[in-house]
XYZ file of C-alpha atoms in Angstrom:
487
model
C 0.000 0.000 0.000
C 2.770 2.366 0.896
C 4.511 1.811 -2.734
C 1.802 2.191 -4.128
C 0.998 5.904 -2.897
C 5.018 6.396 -3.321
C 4.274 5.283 -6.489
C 1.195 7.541 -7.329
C 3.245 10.709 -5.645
C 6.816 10.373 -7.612
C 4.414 9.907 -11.183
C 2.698 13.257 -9.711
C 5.867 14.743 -8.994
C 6.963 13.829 -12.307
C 4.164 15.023 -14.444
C 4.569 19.087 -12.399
C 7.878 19.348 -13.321
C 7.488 17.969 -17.444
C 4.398 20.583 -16.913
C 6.884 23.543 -15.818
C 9.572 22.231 -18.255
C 7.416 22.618 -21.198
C 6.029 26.158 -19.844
C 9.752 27.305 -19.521
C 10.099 26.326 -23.375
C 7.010 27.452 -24.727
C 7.753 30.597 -22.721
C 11.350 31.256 -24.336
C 9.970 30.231 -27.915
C 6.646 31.866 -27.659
C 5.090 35.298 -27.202
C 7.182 38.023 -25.486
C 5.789 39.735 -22.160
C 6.290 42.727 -24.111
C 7.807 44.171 -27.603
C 8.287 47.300 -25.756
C 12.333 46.573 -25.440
C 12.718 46.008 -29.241
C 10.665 48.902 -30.200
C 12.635 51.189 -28.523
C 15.499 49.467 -29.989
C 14.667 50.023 -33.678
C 12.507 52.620 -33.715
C 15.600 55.679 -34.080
C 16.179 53.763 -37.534
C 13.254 53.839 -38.966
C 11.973 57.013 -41.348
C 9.043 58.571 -42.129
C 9.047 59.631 -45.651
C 6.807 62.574 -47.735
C 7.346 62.825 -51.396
C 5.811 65.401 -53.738
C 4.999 65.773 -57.196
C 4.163 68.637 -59.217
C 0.903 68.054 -60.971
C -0.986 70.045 -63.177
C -3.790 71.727 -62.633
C -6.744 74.735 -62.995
C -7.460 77.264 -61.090
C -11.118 78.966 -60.984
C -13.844 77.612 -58.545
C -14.760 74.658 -57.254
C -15.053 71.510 -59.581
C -18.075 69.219 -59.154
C -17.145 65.990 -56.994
C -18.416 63.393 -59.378
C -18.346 59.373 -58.029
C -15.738 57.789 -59.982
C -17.393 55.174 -62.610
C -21.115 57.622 -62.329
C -22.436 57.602 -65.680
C -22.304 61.688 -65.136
C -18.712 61.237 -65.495
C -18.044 61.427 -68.813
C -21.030 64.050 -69.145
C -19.057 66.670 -66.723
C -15.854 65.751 -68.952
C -17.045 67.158 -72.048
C -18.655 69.951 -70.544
C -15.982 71.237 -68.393
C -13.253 70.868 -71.634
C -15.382 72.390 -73.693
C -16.295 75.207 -71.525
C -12.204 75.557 -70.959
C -11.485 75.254 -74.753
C -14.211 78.102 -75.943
C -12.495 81.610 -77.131
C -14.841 83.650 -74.814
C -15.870 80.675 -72.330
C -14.941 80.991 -68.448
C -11.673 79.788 -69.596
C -9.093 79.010 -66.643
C -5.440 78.603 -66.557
C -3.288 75.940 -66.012
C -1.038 76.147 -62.947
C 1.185 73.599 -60.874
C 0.545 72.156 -57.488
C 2.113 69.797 -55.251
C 0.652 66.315 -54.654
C 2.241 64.566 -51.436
C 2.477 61.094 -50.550
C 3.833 59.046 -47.593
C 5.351 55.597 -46.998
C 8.286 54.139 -44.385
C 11.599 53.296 -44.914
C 14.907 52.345 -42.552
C 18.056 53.233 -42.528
C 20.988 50.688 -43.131
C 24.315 52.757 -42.417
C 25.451 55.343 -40.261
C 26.725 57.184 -43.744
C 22.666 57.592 -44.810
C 21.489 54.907 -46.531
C 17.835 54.174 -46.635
C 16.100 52.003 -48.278
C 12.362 51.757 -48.953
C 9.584 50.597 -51.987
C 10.128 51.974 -55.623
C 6.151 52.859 -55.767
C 6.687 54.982 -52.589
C 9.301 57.356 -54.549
C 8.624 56.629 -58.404
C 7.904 59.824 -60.028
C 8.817 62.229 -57.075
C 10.211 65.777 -57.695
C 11.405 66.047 -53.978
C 11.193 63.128 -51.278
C 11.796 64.219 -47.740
C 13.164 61.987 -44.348
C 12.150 62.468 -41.021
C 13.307 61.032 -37.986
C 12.215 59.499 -35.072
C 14.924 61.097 -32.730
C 15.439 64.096 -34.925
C 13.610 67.370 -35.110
C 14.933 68.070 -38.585
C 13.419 66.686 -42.334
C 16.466 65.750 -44.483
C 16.119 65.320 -48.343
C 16.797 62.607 -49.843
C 18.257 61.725 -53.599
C 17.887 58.495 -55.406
C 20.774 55.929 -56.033
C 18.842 53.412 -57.738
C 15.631 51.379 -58.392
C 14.720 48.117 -59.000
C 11.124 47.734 -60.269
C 10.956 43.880 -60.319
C 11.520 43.420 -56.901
C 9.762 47.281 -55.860
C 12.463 48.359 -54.027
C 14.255 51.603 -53.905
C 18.030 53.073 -52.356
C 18.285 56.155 -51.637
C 20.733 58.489 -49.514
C 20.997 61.594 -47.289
C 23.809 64.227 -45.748
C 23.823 64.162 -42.505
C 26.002 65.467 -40.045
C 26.362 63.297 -37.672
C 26.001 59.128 -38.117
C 22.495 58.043 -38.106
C 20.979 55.087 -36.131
C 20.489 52.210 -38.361
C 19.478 48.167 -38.573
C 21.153 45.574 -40.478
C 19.655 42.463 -42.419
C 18.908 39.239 -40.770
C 18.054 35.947 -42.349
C 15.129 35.580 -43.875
C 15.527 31.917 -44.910
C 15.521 30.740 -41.554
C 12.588 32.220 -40.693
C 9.456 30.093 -39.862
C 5.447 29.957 -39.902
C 4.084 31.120 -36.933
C 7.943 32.930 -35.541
C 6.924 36.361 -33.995
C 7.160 39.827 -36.258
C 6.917 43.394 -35.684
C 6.481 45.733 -37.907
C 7.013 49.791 -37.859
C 6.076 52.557 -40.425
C 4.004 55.560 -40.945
C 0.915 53.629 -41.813
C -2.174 56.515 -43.052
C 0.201 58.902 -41.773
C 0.440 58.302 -37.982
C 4.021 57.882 -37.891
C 6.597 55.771 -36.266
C 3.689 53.010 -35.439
C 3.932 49.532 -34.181
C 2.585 46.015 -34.823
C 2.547 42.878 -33.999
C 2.113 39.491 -35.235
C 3.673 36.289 -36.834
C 4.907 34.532 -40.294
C 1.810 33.477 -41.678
C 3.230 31.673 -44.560
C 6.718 32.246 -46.302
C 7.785 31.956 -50.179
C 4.832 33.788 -51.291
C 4.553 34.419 -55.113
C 2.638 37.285 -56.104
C 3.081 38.845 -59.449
C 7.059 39.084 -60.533
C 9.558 36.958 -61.934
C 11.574 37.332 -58.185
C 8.882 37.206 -55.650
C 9.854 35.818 -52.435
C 7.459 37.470 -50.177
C 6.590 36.341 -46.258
C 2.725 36.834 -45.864
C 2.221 38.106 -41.765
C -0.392 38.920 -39.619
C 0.991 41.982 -38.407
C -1.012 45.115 -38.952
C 0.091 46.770 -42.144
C -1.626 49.642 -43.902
C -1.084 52.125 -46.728
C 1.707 54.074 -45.381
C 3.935 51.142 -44.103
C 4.919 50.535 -47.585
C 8.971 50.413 -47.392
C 8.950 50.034 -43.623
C 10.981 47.134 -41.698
C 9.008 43.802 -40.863
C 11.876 42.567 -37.889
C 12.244 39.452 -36.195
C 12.995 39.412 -32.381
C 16.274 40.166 -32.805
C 15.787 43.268 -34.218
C 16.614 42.598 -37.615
C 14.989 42.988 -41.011
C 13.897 40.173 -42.718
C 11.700 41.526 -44.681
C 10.429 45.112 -46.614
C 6.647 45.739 -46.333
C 5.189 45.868 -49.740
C 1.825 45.025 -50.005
C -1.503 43.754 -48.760
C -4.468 41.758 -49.624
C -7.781 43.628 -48.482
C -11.308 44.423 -50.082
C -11.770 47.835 -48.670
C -7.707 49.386 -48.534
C -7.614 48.713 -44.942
C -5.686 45.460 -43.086
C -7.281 42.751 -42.154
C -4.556 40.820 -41.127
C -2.449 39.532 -44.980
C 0.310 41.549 -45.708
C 3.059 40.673 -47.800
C 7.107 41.663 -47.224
C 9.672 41.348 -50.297
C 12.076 38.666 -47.646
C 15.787 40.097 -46.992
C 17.286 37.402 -49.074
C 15.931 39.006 -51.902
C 16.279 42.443 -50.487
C 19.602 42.272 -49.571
C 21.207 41.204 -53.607
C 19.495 43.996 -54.871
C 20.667 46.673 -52.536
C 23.982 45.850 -52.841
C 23.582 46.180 -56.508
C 22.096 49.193 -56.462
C 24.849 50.597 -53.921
C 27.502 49.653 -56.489
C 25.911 50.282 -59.902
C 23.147 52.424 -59.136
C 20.964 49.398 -61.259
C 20.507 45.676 -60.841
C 22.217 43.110 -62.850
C 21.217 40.023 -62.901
C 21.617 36.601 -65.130
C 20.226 36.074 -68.227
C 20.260 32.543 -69.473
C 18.505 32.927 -73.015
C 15.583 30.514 -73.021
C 11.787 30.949 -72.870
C 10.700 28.140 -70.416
C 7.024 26.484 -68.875
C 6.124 24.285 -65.699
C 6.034 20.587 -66.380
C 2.225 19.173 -65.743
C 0.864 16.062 -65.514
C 0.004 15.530 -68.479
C 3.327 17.337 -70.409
C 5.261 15.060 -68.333
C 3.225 12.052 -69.733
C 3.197 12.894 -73.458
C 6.956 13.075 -73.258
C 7.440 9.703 -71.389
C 8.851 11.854 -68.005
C 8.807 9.868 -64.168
C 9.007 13.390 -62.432
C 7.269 16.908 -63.336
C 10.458 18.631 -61.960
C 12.265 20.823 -64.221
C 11.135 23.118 -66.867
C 10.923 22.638 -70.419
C 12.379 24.525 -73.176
C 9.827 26.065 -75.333
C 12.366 28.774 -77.199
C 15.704 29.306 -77.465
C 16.368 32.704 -79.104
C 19.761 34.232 -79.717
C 21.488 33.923 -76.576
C 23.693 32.237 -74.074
C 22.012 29.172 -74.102
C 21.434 29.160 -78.132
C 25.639 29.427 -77.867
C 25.937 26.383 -75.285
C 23.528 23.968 -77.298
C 20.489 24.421 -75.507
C 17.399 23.201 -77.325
C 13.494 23.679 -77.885
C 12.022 20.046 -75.735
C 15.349 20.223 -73.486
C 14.510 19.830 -69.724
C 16.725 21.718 -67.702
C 17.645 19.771 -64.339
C 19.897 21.625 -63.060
C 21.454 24.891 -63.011
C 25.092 25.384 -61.732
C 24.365 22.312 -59.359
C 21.341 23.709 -58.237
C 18.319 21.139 -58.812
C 15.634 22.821 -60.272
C 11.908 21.898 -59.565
C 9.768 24.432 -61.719
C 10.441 27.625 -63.638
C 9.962 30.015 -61.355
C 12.755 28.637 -59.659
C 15.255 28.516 -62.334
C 14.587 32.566 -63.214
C 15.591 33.544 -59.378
C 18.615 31.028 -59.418
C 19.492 32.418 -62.934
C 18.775 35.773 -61.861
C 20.481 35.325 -58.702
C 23.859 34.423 -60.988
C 26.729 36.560 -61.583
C 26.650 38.721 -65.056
C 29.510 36.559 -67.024
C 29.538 33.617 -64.837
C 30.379 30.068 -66.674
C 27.507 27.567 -65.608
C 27.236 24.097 -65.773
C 23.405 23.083 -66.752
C 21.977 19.919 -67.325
C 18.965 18.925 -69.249
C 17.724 16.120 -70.174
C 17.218 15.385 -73.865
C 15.728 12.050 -75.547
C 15.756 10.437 -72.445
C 19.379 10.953 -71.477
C 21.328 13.794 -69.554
C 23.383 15.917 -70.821
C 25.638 18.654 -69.165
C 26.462 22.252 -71.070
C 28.204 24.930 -70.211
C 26.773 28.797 -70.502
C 28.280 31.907 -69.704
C 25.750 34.179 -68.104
C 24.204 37.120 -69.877
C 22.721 40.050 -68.800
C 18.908 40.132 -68.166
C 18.063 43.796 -67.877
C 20.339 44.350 -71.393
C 18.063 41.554 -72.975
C 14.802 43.082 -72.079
C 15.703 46.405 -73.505
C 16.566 44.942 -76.715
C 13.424 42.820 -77.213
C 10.618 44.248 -79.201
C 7.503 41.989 -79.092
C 4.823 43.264 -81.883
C 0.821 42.789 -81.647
C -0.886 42.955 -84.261
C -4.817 41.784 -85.445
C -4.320 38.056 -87.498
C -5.979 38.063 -90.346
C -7.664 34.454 -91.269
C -5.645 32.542 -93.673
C -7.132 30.040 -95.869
C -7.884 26.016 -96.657
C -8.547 24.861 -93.315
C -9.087 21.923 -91.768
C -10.818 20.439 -88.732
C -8.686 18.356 -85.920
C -8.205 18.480 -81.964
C -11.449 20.902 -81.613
C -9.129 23.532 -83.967
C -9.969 24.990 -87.492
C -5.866 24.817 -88.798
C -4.762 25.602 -91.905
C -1.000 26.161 -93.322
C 0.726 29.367 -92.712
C 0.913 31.203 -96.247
C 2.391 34.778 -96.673
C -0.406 36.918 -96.055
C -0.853 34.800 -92.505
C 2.506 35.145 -91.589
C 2.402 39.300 -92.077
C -1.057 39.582 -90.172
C 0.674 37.236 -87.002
C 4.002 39.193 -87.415
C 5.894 36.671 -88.077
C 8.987 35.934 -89.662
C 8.879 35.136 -93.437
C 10.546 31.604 -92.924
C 8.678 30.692 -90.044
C 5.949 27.335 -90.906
C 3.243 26.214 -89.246
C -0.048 25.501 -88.798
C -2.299 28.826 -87.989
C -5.816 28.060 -85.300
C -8.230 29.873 -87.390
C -11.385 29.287 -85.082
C -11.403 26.778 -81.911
C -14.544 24.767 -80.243
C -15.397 26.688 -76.443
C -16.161 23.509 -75.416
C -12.874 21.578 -76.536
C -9.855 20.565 -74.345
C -7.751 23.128 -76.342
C -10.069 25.826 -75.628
C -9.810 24.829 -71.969
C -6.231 25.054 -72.119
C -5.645 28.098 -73.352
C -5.360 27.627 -76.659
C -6.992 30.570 -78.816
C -7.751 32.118 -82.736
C -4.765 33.360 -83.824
C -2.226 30.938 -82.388
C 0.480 29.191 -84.541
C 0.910 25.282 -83.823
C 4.810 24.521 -84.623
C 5.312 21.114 -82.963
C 3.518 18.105 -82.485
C 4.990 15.329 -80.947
C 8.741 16.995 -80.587
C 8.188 17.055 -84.956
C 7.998 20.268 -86.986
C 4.501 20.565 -88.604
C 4.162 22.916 -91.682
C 0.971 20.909 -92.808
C -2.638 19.063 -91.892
C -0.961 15.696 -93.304
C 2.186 16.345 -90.872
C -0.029 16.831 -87.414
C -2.069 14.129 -88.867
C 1.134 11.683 -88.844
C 2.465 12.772 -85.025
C -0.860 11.943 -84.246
C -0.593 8.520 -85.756
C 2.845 7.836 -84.136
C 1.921 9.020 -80.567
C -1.238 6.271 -80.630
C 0.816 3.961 -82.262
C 3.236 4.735 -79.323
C 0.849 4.293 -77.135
C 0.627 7.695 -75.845
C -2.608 9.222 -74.033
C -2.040 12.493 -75.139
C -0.045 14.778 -77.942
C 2.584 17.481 -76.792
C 2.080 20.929 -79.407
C 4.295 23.449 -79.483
C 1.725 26.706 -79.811
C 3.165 30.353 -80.198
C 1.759 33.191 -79.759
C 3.176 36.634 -80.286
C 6.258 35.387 -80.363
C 5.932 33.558 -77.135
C 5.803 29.834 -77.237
C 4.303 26.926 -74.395
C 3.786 23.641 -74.611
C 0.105 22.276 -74.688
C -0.716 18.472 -74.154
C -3.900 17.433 -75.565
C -5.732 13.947 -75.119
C -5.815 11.869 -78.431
C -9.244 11.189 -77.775
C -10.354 14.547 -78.548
């Protein structure tokens, strides 16, 4: 009886102090008693910023305040230019004004550095700093922009060294680690929030996006600010939220200080970004893709283009799947542009596709990606219908003749077979597929005519195969399409 009750008390005993163990952990991982330490800590570097813009404008009295999309809109419009425009109308003059905006930004050097979002400063005539410890506004000039990634470096005097914050690690960050963020969100400056990582690695709209979504309040105004982790570092720039009515609601998105941190120091150095340019046009490997080319795996991405380029130099082909990329595996495209864009201007790669079922290695040195998108020139124009068509996968095709090839802007040697009219309800259609596209491929085989598609068709059932892989293009911009031979 009395080891029994010995028994009972040491598995009591036991149980407290795993109880008080696991408080004590939870406590040192979890929520701080306060963020009022850290605050102070950081606050000194970060800014307030105003820009201005000088905007034209009328004087005279009062214009009528007419709801945006009201069908008086357009009414007023005319009215007002027409009463401006008349010899002996009430005519008024144009004169300049100043329209301000705000946004956040911190400072990463004692020597002035700041950096913040390109949208907060494009277009300003004068952007101005102010301080959380400092009575005084300086002005600030721009050393560079980088669009892609929407962030901005810019720079002011100052006459003594300024407080500032340094980058932390974004990559080791996790979901549900504790944030704060400051800024000058709808102008009440130097304001604090609160919350976690919601989710990391979010993709919104650019070729680079890295962005951690949080749960910490963030409103117009904190655009540029510092999102910090405990430490006190940034690991990420507030950029953006997702919201119905303009206001948070708890999903805001920070460009992460891995990506942050390249561009700045490119920007510091150049005054621009540079960043690797491989030379191919690539796509995502589905399902179905992967199937009509016999893959195992849907990682990689597949070649759809290779114009004149690095890669066109190395040996690179149209059907290649690229692996890796200087022995980085590469699981989709979107991955491959920030590795290649992460990549040294000139750098010799080794990359390794996979090509008629084997692997092969080839080396390319690097291009420039900013120097290649300011020498493209991508035409639209309306395609005009060309003739003799015929009906096959849901698609009205027909042979690419002269007059096609002008109204599609294409080249004069370029063959094909042009999607005159397409079936809503067809698998093509669903796909993406529209009027006006050029079929090039079928099967990993050139197709000029009906009786060549006709023949991959044949040789993929003979093969087997569920489905066909085309090669469509459209203004100039190829993808892969795999369509079910049952269609």
């Amino acid at each position: 009886m009395q080891t029994d009750y010995y028994r009972g008390f040491l598995a009591l005993l036991l149980a407290v102090v795993t109880l008080v163990a696991t408080s004590v952990r939870a406590d040192a991982r979890g929520a701080p008693d306060s963020f009022a330490d850290l605050a102070e800590k950081v606050s000194p570097a970060v800014v307030n910023i105003t820009t201005s813009t000088i905007v034209a404008s009328r004087e005279g009295g009062p214009q009528p305040m007419i709801p945006e999309g009201s069908p008086f809109e357009e009414f007023f419009r005319d009215f007002l230019e027409r009463n401006q425009n008349e010899p002996n109308g009430n005519q008024s003059e144009p004169r300049q004004r100043r329209s301000q905006a705000l946004g956040s930004g911190f400072v990463i050097s004692e020597d002035g550095f700041i950096v913040t979002n390109n949208h907060v400063i494009e277009g300003a005539d004068e952007i101005l700093i102010e301080f959380f410890s400092r009575d005084e506004q300086l002005e600030a000039k721009v050393i560079g922009t980088d669009p892609n990634t929407d962030i901005a470096l810019l720079k002011v005097e100052s006459d003594e060294p300024l407080d500032y914050v340094s980058f932390g690690d974004s990559d080791i960050m996790r979901v549900g680690d504790w944030v704060m963020a400051v800024g000058n969100p709808l102008g009440q400056g130097f304001s604090v929030s609160a919350g976690i990582v919601s989710q990391r690695n979010r993709e919104l709209s650019g070729n680079y996006d890295d962005y951690i979504q949080t749960d910490a309040a963030i409103n117009r105004g904190n655009s540029g600010g510092p999102l910090f982790n405990m430490e006190g570092e940034v690991i990420g720039v507030n950029t953006a939220i997702l919201s119905p009515n303009g206001g948070s609601i708890g999903i805001g998105f920070a460009m992460s200080s891995a990506v942050v941190n390249r561009v700045i120091d490119q920007l510091k150095e150049f005054g621009e970004t540079r960043r690797g340019w491989l030379g191919v046009r690539i796509q995502n490997i589905t399902d179905d893709i992967a199937e009509a080319l016999g893959l195992e795996s849907t990682d990689g991405a597949l070649v759809t283009d290779v114009p004149d380029g690095p890669a066109k130099e190395a040996g690179i082909q149209v059907n290649d799947v690229i692996l890796s990329f200087d022995g980085v595996n590469v699981t989709d495209s979107g991955e491959l542009v920030r590795t290649v864009g992460n990549a040294p201007v000139g750098k010799a790669v080794r990359v390794m596709v996979l090509r008629d079922g084997k692997t092969e290695t080839l080396k390319v040195t690097l291009g420039r990606r900013e120097d290649a998108v300011a020498a493209s020139n991508n035409s639209q124009d309306t395609p005009s219908e060309p003739v003799e068509p015929s009906k096959l996968l849901g698609m009205s095709l027909a042979p690419l003749d002269d007059a096609a090839r002008e109204a599609l802007s294409l080249n004069p040697g370029d063959e094909g077979l042009a999607v005159l009219d397409i079936d809503e309800d067809s698998e093509a259609f669903e796909k993406g597929v529209r009027a006006g596209d050029v079929i090039s491929e079928a099967g990993q085989q050139p197709v000029i005519s009906i009786e060549d598609l006709e023949a991959s068709l044949q040789v993929a059932r003979d093969g087997g195969r569920k489905s066909v892989l085309l090669l469509v293009r459209r203004d100039g911009n190829p993808r892969f399409v795999a369509l079910s031979l049952d269609e």
